[in-house]
CSV table of C-alpha atoms in Angstrom, one decimal:
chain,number,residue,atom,x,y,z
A,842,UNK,CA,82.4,142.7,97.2
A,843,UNK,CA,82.8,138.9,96.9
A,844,UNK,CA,84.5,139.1,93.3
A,845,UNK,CA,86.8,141.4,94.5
A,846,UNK,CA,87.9,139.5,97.5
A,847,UNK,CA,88.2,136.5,95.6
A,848,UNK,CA,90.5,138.6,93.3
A,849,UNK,CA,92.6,139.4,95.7
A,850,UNK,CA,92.9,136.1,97.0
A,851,UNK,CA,93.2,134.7,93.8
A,852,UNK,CA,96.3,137.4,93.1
A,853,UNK,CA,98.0,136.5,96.8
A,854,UNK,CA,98.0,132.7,95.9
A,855,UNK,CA,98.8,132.5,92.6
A,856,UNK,CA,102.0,135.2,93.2
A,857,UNK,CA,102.8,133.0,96.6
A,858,UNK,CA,102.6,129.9,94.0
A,859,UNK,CA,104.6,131.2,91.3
A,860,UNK,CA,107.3,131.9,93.7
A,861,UNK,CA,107.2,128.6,95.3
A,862,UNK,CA,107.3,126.5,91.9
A,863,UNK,CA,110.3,128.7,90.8
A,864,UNK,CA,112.0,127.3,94.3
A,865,UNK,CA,111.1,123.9,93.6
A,866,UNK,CA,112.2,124.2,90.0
A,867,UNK,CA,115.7,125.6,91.1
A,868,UNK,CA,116.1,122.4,93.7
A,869,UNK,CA,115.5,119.8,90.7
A,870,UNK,CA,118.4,121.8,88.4
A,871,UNK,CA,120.3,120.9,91.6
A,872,UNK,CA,119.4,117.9,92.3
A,873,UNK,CA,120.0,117.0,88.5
A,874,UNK,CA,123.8,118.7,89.0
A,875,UNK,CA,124.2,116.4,91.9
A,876,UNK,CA,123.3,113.4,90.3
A,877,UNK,CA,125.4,114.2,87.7
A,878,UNK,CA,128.5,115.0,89.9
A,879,UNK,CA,127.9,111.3,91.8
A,880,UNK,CA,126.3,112.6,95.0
A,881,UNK,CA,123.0,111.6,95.9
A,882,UNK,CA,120.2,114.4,95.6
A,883,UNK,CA,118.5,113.7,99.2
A,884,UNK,CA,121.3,114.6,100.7
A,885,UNK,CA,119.5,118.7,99.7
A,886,UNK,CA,123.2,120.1,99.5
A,887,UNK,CA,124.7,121.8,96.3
A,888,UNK,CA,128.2,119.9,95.8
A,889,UNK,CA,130.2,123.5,94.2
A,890,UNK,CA,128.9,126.2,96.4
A,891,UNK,CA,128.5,124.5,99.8
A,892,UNK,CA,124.7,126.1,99.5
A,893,UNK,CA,121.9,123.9,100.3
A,894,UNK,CA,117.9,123.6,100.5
A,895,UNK,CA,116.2,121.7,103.2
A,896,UNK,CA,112.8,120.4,103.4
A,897,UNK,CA,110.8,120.3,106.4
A,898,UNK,CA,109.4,116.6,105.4
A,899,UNK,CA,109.6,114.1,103.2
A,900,UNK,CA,107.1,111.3,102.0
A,901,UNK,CA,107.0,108.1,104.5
A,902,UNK,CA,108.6,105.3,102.6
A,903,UNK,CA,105.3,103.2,101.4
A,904,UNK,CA,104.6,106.3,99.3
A,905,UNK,CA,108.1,107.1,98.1
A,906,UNK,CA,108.4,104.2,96.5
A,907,UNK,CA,105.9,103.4,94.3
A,908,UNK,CA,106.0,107.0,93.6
A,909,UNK,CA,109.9,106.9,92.2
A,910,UNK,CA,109.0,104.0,90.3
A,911,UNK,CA,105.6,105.2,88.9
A,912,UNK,CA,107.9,108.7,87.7
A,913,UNK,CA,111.5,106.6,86.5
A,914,UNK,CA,108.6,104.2,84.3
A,915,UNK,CA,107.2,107.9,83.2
A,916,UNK,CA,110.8,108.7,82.7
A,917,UNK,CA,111.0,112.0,84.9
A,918,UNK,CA,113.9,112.7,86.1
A,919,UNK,CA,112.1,114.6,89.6
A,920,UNK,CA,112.5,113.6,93.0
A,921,UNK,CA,109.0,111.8,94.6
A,922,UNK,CA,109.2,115.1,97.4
A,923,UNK,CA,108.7,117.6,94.8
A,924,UNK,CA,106.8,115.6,92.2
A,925,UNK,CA,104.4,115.3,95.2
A,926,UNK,CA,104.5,119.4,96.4
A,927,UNK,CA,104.0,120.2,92.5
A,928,UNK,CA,100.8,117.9,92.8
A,929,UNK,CA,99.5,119.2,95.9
A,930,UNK,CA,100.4,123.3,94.3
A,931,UNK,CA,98.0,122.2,91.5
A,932,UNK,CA,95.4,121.1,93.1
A,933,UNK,CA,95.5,124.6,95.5
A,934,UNK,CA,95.6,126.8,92.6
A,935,UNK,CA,92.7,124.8,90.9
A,936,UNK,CA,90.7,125.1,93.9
A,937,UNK,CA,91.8,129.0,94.6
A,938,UNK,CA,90.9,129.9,90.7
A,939,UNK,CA,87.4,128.0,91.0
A,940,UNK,CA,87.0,129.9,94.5
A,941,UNK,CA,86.8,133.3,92.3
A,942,UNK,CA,84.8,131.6,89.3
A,943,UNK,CA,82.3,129.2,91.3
A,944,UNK,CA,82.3,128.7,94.8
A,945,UNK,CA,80.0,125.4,94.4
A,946,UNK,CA,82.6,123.5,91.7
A,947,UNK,CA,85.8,123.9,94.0
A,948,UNK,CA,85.2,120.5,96.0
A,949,UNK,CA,84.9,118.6,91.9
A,950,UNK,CA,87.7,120.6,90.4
A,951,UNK,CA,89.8,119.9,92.9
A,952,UNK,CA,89.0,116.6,92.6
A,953,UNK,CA,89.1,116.6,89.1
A,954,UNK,CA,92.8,117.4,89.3
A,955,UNK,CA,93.8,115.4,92.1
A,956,UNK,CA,93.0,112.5,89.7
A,957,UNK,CA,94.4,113.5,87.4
A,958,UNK,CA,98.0,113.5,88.5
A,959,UNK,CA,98.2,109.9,89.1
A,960,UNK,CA,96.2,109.1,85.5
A,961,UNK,CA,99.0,111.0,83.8
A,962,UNK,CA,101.8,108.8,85.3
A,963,UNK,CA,99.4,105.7,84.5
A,964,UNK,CA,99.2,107.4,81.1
A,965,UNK,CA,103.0,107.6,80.5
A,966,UNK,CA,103.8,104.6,82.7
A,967,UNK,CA,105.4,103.3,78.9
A,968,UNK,CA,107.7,106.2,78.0
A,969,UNK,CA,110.7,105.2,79.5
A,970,UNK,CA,110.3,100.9,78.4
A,971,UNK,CA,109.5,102.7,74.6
A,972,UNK,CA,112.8,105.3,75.1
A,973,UNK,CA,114.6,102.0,75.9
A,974,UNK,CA,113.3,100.4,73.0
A,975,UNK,CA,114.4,102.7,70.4
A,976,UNK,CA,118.0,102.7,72.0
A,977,UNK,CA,118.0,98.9,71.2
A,978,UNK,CA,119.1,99.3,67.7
A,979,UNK,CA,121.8,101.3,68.1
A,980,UNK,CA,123.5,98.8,71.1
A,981,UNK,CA,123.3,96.3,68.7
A,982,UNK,CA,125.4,98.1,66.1
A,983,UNK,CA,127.8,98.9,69.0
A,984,UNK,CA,128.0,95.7,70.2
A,985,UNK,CA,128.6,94.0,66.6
A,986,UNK,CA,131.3,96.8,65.3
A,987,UNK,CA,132.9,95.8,69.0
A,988,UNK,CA,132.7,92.2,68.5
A,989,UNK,CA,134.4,92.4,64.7
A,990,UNK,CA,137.2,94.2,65.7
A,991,UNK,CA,138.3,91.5,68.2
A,992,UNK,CA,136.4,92.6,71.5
A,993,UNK,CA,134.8,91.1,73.9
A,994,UNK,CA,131.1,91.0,75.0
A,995,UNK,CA,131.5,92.4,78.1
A,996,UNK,CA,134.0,94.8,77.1
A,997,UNK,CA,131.4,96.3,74.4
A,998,UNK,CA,128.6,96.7,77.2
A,999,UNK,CA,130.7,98.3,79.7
A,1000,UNK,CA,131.7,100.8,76.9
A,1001,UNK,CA,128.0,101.2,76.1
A,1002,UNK,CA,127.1,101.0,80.1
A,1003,UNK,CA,129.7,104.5,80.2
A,1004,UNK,CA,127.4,106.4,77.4
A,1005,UNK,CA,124.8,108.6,78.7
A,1006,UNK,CA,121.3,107.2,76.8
A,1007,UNK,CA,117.5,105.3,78.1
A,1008,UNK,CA,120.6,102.0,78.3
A,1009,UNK,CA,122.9,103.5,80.4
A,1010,UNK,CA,121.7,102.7,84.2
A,1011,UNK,CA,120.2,99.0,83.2
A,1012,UNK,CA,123.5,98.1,81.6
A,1013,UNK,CA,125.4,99.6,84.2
A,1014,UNK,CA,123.5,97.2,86.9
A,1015,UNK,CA,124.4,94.0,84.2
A,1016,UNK,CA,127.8,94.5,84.4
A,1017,UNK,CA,128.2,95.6,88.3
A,1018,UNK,CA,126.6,91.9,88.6
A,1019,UNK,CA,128.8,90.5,86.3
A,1020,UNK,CA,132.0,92.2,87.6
A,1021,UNK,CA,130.4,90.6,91.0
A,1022,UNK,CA,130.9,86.9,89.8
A,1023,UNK,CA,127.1,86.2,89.0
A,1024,UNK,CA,128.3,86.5,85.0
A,1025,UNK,CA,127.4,88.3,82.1
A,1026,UNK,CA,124.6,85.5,81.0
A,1027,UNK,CA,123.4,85.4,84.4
A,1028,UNK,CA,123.6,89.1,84.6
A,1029,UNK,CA,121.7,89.9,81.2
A,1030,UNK,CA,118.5,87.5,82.4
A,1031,UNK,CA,118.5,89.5,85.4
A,1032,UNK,CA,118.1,92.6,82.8
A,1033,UNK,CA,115.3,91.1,80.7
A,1034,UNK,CA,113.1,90.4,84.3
A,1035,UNK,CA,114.1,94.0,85.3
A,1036,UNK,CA,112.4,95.6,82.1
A,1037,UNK,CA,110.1,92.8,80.4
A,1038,UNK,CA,109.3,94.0,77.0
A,1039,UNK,CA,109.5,92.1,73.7
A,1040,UNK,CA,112.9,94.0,72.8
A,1041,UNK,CA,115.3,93.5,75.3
A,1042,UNK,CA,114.0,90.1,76.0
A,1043,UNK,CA,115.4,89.3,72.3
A,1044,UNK,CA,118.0,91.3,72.7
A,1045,UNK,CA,118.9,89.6,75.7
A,1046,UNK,CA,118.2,86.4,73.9
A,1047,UNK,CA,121.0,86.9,71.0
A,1048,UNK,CA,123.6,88.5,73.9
A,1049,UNK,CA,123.5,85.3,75.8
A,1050,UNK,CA,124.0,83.0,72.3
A,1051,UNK,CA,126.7,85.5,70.9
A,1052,UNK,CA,128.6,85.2,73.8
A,1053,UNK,CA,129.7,81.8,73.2
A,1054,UNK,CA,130.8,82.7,69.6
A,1055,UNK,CA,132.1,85.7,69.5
A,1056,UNK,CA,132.9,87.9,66.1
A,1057,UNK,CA,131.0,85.7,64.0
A,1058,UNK,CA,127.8,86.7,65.4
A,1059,UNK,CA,128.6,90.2,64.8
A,1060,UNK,CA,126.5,89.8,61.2
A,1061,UNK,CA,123.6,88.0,63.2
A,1062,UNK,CA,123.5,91.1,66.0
A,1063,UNK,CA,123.1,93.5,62.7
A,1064,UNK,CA,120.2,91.7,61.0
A,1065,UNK,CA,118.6,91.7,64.3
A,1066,UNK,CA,119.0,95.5,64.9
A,1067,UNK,CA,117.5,95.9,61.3
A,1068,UNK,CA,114.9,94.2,62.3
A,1069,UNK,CA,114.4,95.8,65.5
A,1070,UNK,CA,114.7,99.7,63.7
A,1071,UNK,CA,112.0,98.2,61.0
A,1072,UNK,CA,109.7,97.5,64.1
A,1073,UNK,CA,110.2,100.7,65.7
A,1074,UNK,CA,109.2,102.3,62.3
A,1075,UNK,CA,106.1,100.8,61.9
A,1076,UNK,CA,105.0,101.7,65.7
A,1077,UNK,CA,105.9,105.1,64.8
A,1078,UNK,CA,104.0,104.5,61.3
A,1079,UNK,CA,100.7,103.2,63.2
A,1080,UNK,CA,101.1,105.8,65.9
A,1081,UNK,CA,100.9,108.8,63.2
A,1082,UNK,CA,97.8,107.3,61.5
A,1083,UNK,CA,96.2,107.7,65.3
A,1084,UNK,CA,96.9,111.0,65.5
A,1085,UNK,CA,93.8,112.5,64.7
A,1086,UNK,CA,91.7,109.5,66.4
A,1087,UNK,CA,93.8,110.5,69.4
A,1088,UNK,CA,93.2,114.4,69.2
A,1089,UNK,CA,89.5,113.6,68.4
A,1090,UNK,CA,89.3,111.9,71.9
A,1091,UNK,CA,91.0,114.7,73.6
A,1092,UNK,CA,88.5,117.2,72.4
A,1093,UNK,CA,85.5,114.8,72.6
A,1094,UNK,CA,86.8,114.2,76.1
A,1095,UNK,CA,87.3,117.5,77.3
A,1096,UNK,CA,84.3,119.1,75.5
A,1097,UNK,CA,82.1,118.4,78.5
A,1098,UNK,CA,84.5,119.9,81.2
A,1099,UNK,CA,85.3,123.3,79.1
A,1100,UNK,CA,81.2,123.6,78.7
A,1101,UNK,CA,81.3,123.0,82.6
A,1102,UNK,CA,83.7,125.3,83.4
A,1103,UNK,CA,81.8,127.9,80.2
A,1104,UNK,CA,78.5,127.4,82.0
A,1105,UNK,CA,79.8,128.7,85.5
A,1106,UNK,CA,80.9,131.8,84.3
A,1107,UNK,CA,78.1,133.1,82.5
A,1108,UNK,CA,75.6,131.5,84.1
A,1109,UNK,CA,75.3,130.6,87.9
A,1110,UNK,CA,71.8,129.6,87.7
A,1111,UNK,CA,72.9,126.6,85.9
A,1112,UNK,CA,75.7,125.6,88.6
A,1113,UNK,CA,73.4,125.9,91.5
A,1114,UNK,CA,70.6,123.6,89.8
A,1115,UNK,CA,74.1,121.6,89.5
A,1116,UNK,CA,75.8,121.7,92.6
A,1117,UNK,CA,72.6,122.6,94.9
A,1118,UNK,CA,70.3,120.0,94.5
A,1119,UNK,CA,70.3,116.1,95.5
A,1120,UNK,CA,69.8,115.3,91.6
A,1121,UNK,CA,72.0,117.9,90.4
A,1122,UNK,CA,74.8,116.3,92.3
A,1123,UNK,CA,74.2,112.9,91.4
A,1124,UNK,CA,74.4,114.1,88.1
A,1125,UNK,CA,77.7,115.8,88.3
A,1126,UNK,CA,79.2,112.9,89.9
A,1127,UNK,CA,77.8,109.8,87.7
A,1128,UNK,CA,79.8,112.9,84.9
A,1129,UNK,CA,82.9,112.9,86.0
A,1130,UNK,CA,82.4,108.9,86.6
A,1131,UNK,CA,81.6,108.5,83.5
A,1132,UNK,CA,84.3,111.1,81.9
A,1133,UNK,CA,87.0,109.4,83.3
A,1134,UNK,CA,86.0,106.0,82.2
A,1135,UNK,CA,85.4,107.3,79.0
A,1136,UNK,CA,89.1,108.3,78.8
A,1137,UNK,CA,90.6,105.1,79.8
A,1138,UNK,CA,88.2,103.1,76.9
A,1139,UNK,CA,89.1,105.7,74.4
A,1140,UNK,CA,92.9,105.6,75.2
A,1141,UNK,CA,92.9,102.1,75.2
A,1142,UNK,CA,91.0,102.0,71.5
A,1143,UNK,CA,93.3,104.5,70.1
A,1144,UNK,CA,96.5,103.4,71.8
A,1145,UNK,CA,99.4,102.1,69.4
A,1146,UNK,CA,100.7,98.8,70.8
A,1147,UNK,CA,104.2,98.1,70.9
């Protein structure tokens, strides 16, 4: 009788939850088509149709904040309300699926992936700095093709500032600050303390002497994106040898939670020694403290630096 009220329940959330992420994936596509169009996506109103979506809350502003910066670092292009609801959704429906598996793990599994949302965006906190890296390059080329045929620097920024690309918003915000009198030099050191990785602080470094000497420089600006792409290649080199170290961490990793989750459906007896003693307890927490730290080292072995 208890399986099949679990089953039920688990049918009612996950249809109620499948509905809901389709709504919440329908007001991202607009909020992308409103950001697209110029009009700023809180404002929860579809520019074309005149049809809109409200929210009944939002996140108080010492969340929101670190959230959109933790998701623009991850490069995710979602608003911090619905990053948040699809968080919150996941760790339901892990708890609802455990309810009909094993009552006794819901408490860890949710747990388990309530962590895990915020050690993803930790994980991929350098996917939109490495995005911007590999657009480097190609600026450059711009940049030195503009400069030899007699433009200027600012002229060949602003052209690049138009293009959509991982450049576009950071030199969009150099040359609003240069149009605003602070000055392109000024402007591009404000750039390399906005986004402080080795590229774009060389980068920067060679705008701000170029600038003073025009198409001449234009040979300099394509030995340094040479350079630059020959960097990039041997990241990309060094991160394909770690490929298998990297998969052999994920399985070695998440061997212990798929035997876990193996041992609660075919045998319960093992789960209640687990979850319904003092020692079984302190066991599966000092686990999952040590899984999770166990992650972090390995990631940080394996990881290709940039």
């Amino acid at each position: 009788m208890t399986r099949i009220i679990a089953t039920g329940v688990i049918g009612v959330f996950g249809a109620c939850g499948s509905v809901w992420l389709w709504r919440a994936g329908a007001r991202i596509e607009a909020s992308a088509r409103a950001q697209a169009m110029g009009h700023a996506p809180e404002t929860g109103r579809a520019p074309e149709t005149g049809r809109g979506y409200s929210s009944t809350w939002d996140l108080p502003q010492f969340l929101r904040s670190p959230v959109a910066s933790a998701l623009r670092r991850a490069d995710l292009n979602v608003e911090p309300r619905v990053a948040v609801q699809v968080w919150l959704a996941g760790v339901g429906i892990a708890a609802v699926l455990m309810m009909g598996i094993a009552p006794a793990l819901v408490a860890p599994a949710g747990l388990l992936v309530a962590i895990s949302g915020p050690v993803g965006l930790r994980m991929a906190r350098d996917r939109c700095d490495r995005r911007a890296s590999e657009a480097l390059p190609g600026a450059l080329d711009e940049v030195a093709r503009e400069l030899s045929g007699g433009g200027t620097m600012q002229g060949a920024i602003t052209h690049l500032a138009r293009r959509p690309g991982p450049l576009s918003l950071d030199l969009t915000r150099v040359v609003r600050r240069a149009e605003l009198g602070g000055g392109l030099e000024e402007a591009l050191a404000s750039w390399a303390h906005e986004r402080p990785i080795a590229g774009v602080r060389t980068v920067v470094g060679a705008l701000r002497v170029t600038g003073s000497v025009g198409g001449r420089a234009a040979g300099a600006l394509e030995g340094l994106a040479a350079s630059l792409r020959e960097r990039a290649v041997a990241i990309a080199e060094a991160r394909a040898l770690s490929s298998q170290a990297r998969l052999s961490a994920v399985v070695v990793g998440g061997a212990p939670i798929g035997y876990l989750a193996f041992s609660a459906m075919v045998d319960r007896r093992a789960i209640d020694v687990l979850t319904g003693t003092w020692i079984g307890r302190s066991c599966l927490m000092a686990g999952l403290a040590l899984e999770i730290i166990s992650a972090a080292w390995m990631r940080r072995v394996v990881r290709a630096e940039a």
